[in-house]
PDB file of C-alpha atoms in Angstrom:
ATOM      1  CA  UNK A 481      42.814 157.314 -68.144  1.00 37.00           C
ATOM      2  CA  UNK A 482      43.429 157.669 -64.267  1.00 35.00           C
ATOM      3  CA  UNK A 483      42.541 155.903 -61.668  1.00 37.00           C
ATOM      4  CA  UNK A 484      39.648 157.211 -59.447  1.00 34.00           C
ATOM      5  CA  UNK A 485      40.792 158.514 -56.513  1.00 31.00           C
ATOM      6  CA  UNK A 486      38.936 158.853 -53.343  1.00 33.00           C
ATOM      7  CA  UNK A 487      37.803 162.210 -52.317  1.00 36.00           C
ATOM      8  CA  UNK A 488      35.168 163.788 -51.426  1.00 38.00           C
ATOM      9  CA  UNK A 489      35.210 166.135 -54.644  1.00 47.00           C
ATOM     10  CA  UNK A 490      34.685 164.951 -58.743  1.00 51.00           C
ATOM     11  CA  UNK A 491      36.904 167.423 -60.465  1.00 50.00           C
ATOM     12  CA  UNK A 492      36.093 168.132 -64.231  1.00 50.00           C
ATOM     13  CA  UNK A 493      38.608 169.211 -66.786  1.00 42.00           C
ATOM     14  CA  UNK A 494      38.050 169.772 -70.405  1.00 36.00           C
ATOM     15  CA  UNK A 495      40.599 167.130 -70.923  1.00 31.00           C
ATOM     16  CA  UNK A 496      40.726 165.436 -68.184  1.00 30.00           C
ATOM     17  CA  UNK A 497      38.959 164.814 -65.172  1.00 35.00           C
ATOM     18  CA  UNK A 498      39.627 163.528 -61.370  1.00 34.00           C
ATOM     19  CA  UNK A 499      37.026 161.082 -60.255  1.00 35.00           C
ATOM     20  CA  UNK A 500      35.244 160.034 -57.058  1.00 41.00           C
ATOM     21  CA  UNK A 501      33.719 157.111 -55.770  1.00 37.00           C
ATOM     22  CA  UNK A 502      30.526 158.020 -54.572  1.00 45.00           C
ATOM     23  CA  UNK A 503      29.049 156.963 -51.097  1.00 45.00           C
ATOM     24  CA  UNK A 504      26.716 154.447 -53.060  1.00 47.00           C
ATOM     25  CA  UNK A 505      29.888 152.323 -54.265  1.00 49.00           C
ATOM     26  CA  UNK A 506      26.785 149.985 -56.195  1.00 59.00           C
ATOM     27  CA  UNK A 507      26.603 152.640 -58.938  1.00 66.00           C
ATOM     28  CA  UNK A 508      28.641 152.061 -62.110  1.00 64.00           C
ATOM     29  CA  UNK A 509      31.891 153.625 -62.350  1.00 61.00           C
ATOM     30  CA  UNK A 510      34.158 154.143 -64.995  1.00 61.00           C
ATOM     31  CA  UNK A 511      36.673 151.613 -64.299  1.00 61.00           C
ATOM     32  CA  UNK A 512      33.988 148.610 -63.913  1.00 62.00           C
ATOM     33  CA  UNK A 513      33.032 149.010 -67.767  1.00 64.00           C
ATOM     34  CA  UNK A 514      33.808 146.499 -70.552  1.00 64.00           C
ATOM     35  CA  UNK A 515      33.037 148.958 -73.290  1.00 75.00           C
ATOM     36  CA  UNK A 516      33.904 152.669 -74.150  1.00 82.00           C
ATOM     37  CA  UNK A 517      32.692 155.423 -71.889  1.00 84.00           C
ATOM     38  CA  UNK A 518      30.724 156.638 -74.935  1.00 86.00           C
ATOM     39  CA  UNK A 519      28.837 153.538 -75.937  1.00 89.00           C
ATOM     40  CA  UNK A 520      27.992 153.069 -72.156  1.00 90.00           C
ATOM     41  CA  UNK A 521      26.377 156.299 -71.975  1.00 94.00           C
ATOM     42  CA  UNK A 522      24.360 156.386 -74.838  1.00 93.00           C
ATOM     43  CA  UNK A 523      22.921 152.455 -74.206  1.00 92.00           C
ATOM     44  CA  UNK A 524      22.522 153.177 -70.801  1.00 92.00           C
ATOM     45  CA  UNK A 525      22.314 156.853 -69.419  1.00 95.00           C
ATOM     46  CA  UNK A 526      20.487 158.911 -72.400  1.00 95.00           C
ATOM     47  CA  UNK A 527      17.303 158.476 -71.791  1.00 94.00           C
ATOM     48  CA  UNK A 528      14.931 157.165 -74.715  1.00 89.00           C
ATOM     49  CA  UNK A 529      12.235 159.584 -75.954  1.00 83.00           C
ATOM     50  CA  UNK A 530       9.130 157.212 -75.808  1.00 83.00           C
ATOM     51  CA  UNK A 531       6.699 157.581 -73.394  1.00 80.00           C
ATOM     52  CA  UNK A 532       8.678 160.639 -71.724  1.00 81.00           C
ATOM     53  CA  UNK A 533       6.971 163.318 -69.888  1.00 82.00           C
ATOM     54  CA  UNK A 534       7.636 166.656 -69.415  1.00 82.00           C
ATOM     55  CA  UNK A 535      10.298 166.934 -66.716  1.00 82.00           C
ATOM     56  CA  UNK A 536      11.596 163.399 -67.433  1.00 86.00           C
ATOM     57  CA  UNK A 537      15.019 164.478 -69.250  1.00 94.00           C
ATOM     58  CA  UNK A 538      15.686 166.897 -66.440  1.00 95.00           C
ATOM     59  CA  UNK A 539      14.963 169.665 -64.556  1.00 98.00           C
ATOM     60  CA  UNK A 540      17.875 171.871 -64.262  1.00 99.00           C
ATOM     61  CA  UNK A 541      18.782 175.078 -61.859  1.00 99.00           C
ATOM     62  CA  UNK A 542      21.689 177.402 -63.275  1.00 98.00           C
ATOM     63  CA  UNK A 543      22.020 179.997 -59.781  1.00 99.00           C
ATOM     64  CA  UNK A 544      24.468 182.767 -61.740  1.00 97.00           C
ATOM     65  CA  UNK A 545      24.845 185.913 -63.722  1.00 96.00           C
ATOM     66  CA  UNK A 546      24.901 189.918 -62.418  1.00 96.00           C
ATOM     67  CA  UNK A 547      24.978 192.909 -63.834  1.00 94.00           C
ATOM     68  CA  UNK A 548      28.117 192.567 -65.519  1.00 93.00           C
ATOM     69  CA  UNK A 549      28.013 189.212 -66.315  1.00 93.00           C
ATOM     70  CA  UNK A 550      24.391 188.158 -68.531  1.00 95.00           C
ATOM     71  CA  UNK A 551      26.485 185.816 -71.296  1.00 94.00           C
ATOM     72  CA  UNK A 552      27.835 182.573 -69.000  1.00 94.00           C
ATOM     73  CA  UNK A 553      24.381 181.758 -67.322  1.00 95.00           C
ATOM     74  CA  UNK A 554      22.818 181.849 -70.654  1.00 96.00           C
ATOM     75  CA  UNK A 555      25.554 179.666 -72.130  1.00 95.00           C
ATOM     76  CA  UNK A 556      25.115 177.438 -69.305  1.00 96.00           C
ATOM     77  CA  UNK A 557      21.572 177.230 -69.260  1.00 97.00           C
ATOM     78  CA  UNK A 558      20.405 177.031 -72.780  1.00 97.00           C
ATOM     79  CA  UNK A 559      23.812 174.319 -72.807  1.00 97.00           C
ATOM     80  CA  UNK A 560      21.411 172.223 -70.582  1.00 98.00           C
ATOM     81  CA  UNK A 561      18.925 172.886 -72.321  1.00 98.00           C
ATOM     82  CA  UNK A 562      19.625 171.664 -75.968  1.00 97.00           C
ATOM     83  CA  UNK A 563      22.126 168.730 -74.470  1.00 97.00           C
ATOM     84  CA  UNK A 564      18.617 167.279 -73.484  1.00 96.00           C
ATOM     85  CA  UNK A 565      16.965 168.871 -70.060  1.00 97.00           C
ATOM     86  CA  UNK A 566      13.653 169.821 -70.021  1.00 96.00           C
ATOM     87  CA  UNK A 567      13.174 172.370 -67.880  1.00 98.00           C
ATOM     88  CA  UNK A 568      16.066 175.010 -67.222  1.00 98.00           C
ATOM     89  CA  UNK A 569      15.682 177.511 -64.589  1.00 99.00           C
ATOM     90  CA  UNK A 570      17.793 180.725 -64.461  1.00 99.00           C
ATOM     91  CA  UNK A 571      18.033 181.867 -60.944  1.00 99.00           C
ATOM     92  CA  UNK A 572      19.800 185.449 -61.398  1.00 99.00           C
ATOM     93  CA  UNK A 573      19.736 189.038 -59.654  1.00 98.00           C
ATOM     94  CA  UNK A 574      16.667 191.640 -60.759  1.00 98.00           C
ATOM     95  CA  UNK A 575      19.409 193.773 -62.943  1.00 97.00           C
ATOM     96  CA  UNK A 576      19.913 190.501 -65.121  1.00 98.00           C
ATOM     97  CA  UNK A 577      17.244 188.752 -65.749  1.00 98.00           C
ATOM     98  CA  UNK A 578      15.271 191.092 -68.513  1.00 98.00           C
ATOM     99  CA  UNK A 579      18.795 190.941 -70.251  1.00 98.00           C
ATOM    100  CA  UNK A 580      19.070 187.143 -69.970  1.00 98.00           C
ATOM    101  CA  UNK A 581      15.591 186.340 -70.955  1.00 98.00           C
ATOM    102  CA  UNK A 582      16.325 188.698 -73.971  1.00 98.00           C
ATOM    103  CA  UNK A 583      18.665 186.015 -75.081  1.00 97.00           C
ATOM    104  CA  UNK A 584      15.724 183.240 -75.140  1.00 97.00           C
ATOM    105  CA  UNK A 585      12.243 182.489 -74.479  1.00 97.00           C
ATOM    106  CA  UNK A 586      13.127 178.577 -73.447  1.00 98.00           C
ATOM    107  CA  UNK A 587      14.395 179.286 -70.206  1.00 98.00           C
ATOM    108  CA  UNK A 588      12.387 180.063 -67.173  1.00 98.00           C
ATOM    109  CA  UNK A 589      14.305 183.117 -65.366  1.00 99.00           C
ATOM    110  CA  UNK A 590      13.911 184.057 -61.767  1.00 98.00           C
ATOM    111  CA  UNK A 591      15.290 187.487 -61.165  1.00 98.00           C
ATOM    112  CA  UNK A 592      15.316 186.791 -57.371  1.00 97.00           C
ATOM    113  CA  UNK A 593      18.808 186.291 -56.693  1.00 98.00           C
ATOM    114  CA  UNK A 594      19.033 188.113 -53.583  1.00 97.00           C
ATOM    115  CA  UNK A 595      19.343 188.104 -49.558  1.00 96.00           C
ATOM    116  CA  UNK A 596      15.602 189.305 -49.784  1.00 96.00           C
ATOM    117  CA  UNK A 597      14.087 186.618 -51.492  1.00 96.00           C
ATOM    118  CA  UNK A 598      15.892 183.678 -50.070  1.00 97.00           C
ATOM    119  CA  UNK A 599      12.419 181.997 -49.760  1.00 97.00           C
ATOM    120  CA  UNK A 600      11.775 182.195 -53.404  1.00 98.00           C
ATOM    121  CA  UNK A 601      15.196 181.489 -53.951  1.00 98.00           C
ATOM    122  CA  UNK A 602      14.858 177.799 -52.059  1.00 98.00           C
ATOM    123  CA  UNK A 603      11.476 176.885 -53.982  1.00 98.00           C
ATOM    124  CA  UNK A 604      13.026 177.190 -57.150  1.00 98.00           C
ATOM    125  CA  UNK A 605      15.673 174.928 -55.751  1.00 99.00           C
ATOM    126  CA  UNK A 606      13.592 172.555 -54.764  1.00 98.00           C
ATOM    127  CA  UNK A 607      12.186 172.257 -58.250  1.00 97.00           C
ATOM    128  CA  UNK A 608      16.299 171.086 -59.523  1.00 98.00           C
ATOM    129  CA  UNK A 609      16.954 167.770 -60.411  1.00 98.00           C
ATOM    130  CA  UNK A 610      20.626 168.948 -60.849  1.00 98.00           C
ATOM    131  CA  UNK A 611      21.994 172.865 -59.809  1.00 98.00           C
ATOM    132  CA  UNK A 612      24.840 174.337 -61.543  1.00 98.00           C
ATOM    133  CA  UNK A 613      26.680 177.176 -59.367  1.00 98.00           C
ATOM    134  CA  UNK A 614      28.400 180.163 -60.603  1.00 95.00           C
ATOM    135  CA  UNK A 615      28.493 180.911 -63.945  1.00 94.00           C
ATOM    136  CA  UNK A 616      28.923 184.752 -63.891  1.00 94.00           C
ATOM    137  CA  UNK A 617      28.135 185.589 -60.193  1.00 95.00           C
ATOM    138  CA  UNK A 618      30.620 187.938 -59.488  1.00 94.00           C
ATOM    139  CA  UNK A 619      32.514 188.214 -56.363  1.00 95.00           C
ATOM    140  CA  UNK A 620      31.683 190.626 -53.997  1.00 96.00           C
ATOM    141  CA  UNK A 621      31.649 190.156 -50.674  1.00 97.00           C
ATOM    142  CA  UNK A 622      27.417 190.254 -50.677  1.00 97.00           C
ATOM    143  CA  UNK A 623      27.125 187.846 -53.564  1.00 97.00           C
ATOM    144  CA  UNK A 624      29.844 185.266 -51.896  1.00 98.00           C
ATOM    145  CA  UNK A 625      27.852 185.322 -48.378  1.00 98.00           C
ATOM    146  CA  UNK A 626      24.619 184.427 -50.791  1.00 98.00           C
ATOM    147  CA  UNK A 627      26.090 182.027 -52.137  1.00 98.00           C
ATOM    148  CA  UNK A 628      27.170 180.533 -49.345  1.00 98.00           C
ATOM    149  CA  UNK A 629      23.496 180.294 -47.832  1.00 98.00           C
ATOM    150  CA  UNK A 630      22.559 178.749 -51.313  1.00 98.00           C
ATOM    151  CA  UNK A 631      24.912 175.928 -50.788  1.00 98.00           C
ATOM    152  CA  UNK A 632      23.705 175.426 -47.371  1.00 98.00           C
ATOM    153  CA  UNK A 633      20.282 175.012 -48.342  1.00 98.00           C
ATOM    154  CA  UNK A 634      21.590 172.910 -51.176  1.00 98.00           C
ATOM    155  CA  UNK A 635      23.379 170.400 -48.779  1.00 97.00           C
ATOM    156  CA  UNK A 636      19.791 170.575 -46.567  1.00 98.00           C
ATOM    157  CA  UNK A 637      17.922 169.150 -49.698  1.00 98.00           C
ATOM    158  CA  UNK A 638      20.903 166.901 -50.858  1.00 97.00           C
ATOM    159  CA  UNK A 639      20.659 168.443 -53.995  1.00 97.00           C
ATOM    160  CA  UNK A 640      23.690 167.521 -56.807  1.00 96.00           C
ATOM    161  CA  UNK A 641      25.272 170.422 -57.384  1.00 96.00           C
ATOM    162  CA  UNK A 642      27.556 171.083 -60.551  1.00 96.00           C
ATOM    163  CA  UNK A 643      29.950 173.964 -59.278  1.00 94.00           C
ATOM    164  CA  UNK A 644      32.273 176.774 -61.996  1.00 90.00           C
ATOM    165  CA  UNK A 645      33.419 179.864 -62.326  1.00 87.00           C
ATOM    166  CA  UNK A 646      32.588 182.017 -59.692  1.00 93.00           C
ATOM    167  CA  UNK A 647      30.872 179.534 -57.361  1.00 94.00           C
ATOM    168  CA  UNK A 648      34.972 177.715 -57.068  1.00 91.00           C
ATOM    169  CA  UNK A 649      35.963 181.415 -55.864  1.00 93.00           C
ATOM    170  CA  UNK A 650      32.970 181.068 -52.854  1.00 96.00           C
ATOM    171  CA  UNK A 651      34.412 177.512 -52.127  1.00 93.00           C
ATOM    172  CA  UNK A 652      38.281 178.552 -52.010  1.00 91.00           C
ATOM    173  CA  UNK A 653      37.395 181.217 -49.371  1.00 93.00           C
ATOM    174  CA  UNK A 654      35.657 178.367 -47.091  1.00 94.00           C
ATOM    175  CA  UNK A 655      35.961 174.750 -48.093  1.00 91.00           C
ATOM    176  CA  UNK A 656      33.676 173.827 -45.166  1.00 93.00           C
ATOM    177  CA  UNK A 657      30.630 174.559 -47.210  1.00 95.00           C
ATOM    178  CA  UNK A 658      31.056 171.112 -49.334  1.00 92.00           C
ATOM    179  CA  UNK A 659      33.147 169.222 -46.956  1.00 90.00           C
ATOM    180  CA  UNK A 660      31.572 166.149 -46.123  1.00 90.00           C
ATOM    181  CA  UNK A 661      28.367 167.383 -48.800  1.00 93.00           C
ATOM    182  CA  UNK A 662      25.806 164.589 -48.709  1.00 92.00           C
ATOM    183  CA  UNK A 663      25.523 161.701 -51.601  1.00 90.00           C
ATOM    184  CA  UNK A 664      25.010 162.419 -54.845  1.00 90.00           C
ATOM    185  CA  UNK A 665      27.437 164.927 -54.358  1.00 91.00           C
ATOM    186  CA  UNK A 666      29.174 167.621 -55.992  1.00 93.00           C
ATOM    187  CA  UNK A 667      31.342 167.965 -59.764  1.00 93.00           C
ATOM    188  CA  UNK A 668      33.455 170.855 -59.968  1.00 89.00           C
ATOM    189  CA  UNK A 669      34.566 172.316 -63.026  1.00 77.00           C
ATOM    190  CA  UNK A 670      37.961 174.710 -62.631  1.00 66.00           C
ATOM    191  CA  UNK A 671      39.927 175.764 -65.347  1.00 63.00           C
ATOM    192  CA  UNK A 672      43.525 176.044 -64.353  1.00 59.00           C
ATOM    193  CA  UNK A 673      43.375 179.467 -62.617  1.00 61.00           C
ATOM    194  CA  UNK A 674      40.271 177.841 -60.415  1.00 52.00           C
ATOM    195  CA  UNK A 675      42.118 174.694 -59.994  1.00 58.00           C
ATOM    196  CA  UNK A 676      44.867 176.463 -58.589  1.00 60.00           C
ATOM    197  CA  UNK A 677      42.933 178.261 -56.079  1.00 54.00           C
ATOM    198  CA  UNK A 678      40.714 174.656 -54.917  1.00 48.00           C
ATOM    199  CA  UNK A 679      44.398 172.964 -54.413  1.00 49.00           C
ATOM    200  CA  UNK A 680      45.761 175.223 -52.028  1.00 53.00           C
ATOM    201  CA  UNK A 681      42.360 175.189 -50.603  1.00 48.00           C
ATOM    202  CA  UNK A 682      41.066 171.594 -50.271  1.00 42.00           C
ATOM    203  CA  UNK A 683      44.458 170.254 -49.088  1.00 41.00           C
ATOM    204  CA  UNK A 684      44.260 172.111 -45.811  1.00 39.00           C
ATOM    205  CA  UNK A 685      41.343 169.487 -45.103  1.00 35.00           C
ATOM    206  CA  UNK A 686      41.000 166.738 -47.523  1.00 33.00           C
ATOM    207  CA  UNK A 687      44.355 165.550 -48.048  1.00 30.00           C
ATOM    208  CA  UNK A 688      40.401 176.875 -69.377  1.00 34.00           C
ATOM    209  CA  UNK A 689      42.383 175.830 -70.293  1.00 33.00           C
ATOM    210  CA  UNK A 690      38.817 175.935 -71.407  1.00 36.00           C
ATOM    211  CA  UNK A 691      36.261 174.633 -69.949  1.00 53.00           C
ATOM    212  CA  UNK A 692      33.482 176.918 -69.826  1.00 80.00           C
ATOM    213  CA  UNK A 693      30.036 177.231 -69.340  1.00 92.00           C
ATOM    214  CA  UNK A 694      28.960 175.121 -72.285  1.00 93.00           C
ATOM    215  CA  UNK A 695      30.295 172.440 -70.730  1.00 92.00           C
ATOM    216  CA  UNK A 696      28.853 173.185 -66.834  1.00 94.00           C
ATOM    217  CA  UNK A 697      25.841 173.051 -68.419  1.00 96.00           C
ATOM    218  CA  UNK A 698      25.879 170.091 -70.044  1.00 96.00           C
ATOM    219  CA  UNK A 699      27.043 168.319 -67.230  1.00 95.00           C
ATOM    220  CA  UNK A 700      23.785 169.201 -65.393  1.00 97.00           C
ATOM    221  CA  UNK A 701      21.595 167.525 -67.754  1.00 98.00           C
ATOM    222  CA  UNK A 702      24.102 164.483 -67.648  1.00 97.00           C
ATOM    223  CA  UNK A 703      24.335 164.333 -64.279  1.00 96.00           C
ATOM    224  CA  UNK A 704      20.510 164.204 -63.666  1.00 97.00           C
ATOM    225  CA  UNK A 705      20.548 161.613 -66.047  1.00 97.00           C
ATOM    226  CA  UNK A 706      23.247 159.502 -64.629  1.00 95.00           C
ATOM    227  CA  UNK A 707      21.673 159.506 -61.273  1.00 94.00           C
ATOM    228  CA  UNK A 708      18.760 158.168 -62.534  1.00 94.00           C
ATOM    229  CA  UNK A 709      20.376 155.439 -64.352  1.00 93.00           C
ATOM    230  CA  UNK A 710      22.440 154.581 -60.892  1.00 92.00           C
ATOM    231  CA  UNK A 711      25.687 155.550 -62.921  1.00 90.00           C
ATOM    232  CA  UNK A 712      28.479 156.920 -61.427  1.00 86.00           C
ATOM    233  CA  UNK A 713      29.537 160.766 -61.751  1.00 88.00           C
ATOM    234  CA  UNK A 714      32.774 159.833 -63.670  1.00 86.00           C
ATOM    235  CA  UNK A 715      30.312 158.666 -67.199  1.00 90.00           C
ATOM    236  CA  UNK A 716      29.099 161.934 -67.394  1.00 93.00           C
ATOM    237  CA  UNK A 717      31.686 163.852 -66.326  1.00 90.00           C
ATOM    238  CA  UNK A 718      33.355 161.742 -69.338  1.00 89.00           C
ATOM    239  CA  UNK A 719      30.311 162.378 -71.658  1.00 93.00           C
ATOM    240  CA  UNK A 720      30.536 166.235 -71.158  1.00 93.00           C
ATOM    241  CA  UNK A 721      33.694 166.735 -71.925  1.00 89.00           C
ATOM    242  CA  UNK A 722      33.858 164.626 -74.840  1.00 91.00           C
ATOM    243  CA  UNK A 723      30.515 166.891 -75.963  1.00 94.00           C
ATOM    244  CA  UNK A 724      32.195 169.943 -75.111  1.00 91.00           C
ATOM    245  CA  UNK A 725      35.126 169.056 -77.293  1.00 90.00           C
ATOM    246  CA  UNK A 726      33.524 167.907 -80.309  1.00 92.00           C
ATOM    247  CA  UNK A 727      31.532 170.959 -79.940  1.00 92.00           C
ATOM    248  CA  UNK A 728      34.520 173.158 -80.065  1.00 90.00           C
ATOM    249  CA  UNK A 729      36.125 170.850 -82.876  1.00 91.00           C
ATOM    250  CA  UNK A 730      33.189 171.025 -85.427  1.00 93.00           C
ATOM    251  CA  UNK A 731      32.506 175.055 -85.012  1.00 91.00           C
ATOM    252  CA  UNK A 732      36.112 175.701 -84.823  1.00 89.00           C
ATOM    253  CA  UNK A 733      36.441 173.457 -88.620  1.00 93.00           C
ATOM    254  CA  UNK A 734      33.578 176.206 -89.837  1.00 94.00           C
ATOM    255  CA  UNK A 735      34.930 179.118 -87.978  1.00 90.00           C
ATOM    256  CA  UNK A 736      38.243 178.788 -87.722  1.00 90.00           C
ATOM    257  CA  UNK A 737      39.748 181.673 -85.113  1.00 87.00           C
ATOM    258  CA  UNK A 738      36.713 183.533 -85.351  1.00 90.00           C
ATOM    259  CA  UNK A 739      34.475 181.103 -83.355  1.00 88.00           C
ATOM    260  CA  UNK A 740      32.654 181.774 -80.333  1.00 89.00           C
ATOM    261  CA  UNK A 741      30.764 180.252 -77.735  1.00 90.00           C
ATOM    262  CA  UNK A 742      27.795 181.139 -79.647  1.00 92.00           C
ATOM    263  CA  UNK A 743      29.116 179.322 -82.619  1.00 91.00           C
ATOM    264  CA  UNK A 744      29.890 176.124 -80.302  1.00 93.00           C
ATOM    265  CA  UNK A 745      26.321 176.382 -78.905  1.00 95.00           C
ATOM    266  CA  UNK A 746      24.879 175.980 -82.492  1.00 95.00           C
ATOM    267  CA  UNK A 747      26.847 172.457 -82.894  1.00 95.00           C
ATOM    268  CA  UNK A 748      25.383 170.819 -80.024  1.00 96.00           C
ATOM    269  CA  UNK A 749      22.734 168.913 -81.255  1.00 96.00           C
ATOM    270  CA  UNK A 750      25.767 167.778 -84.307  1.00 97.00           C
ATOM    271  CA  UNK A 751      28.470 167.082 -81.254  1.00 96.00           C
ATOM    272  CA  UNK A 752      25.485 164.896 -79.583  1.00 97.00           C
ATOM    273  CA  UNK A 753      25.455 162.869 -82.478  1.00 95.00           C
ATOM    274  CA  UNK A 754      28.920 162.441 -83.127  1.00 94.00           C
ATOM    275  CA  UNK A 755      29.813 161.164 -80.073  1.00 94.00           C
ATOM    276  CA  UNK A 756      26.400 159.509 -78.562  1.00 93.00           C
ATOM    277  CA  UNK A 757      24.460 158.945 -81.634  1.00 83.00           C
ATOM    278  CA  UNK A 758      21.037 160.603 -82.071  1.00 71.00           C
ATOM    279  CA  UNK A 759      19.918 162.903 -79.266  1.00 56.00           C
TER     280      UNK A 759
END
């Protein structure tokens, strides 16, 4: 494993990962633990189920999807979901939403993803532990000056942000909007394609191969959890992936080159336990 580096970015990769060390330096890092990254996060960053309350596990925002694109907020939301959030709001544009809350009655869907309703728009923001950004937003030029005001706001409320897909495109067209964003910060998922567009981008001022939304969404519940547990965002940047991969590992050995995300979705809870014991 690699040495964190300091930026001001956490950069995610399905197998591998840059890390940051955050402005709290007191939080546990990767590199100060005497025992595997797995072991530390299940003895110390899953929460335990007595006495919880609902909210407790998380309370995650997923701002994405369009008209075209109803499939990777879902997989990112209902990924946050069932890798052990509570709450999971779906914050998505008025053509969406009766589409994505077709897919599932367990997530709460907002279809107010739009210039009009920035109001509603920032209260369900305020409700987010965690708020993943991007997953199937499109790119026109209307939904990347949205998105732009949503990480605005975001950086007002010092919210965590978990940022794919379509929110990196936003970013690589003005890397201002999370230079110098406030502690706890920001993870950013690219697959190579992304990555490539972020390098070219956040040198000029900061001197999937398959990731996917499975795994964006994971990282939001682990995330909120970490930050709770004054952990570091390198354990569950670590703890995602490795649930992401044994996701893909145990519905690929069932499905073989006919999996899906849908059939990776179904092995979560299984993955959970593999790597973290039981969820």
């Amino acid at each position: 494993m690699s040495k964190p580096i300091r930026s001001k970015f956490l950069l995610s990769f399905y197998t591998s990962f840059v890390v940051t060390n955050e402005a709290n330096n007191k939080c546990v890092d990767i590199d100060s633990l005497n025992e595997p990254v797995g072991e530390y996060f299940a003895k110390n960053v899953v929460p335990k189920l007595e006495g919880l309350h609902k909210g407790d596990t998380g309370k995650i925002v997923v701002v994405g999807g369009s008209s075209e694109y109803t499939g990777a907020p879902y997989f990112a939301a209902i990924s946050a979901l069932k890798a052990g959030a509570d709450l999971v709001y779906v914050l998505t544009t008025a053509s969406a939403a009766p589409v994505i809350k077709s897919y599932s009655p367990d997530l709460i869907v907002h279809p107010t993803l739009s210039p009009s309703t920035f109001t509603a728009i920032e209260a369900v923001l305020r409700k987010a532990d965690v708020i993943v950004i991007g997953p199937g937003l499109g790119r026109t030029p209307e939904t990347v000056h949205l998105t732009a005001n949503i990480l605005n706001t975001c950086r007002t409320l010092r919210k965590p942000l978990v940022i794919d897909a379509d929110g990196l495109y936003v970013i690589s067209k003005d890397v201002t909007l999370v230079k110098n964003y406030p502690s706890p910060g920001i993870i950013m998922t690219p697959n190579h394609l992304e990555a490539k567009y972020l390098k070219k981008a956040v040198e000029a001022v900061a001197a999937r191969g398959g990731q996917g939304d499975i795994l964006s969404g994971s990282l939001g519940t682990f995330f909120g959890w970490a930050l709770k547990a004054n952990v570091c965002a390198s354990v569950p940047t670590f703890a995602a992936a490795r649930l992401t991969r044994a996701c893909n590992e145990i519905a690929f050995a069932a499905h073989g080159r006919s999996m899906t995300a849908s059939d990776m979705l179904l092995q979560i809870h299984a993955a959970f336990e593999k790597c973290f014991g039981e969820l």
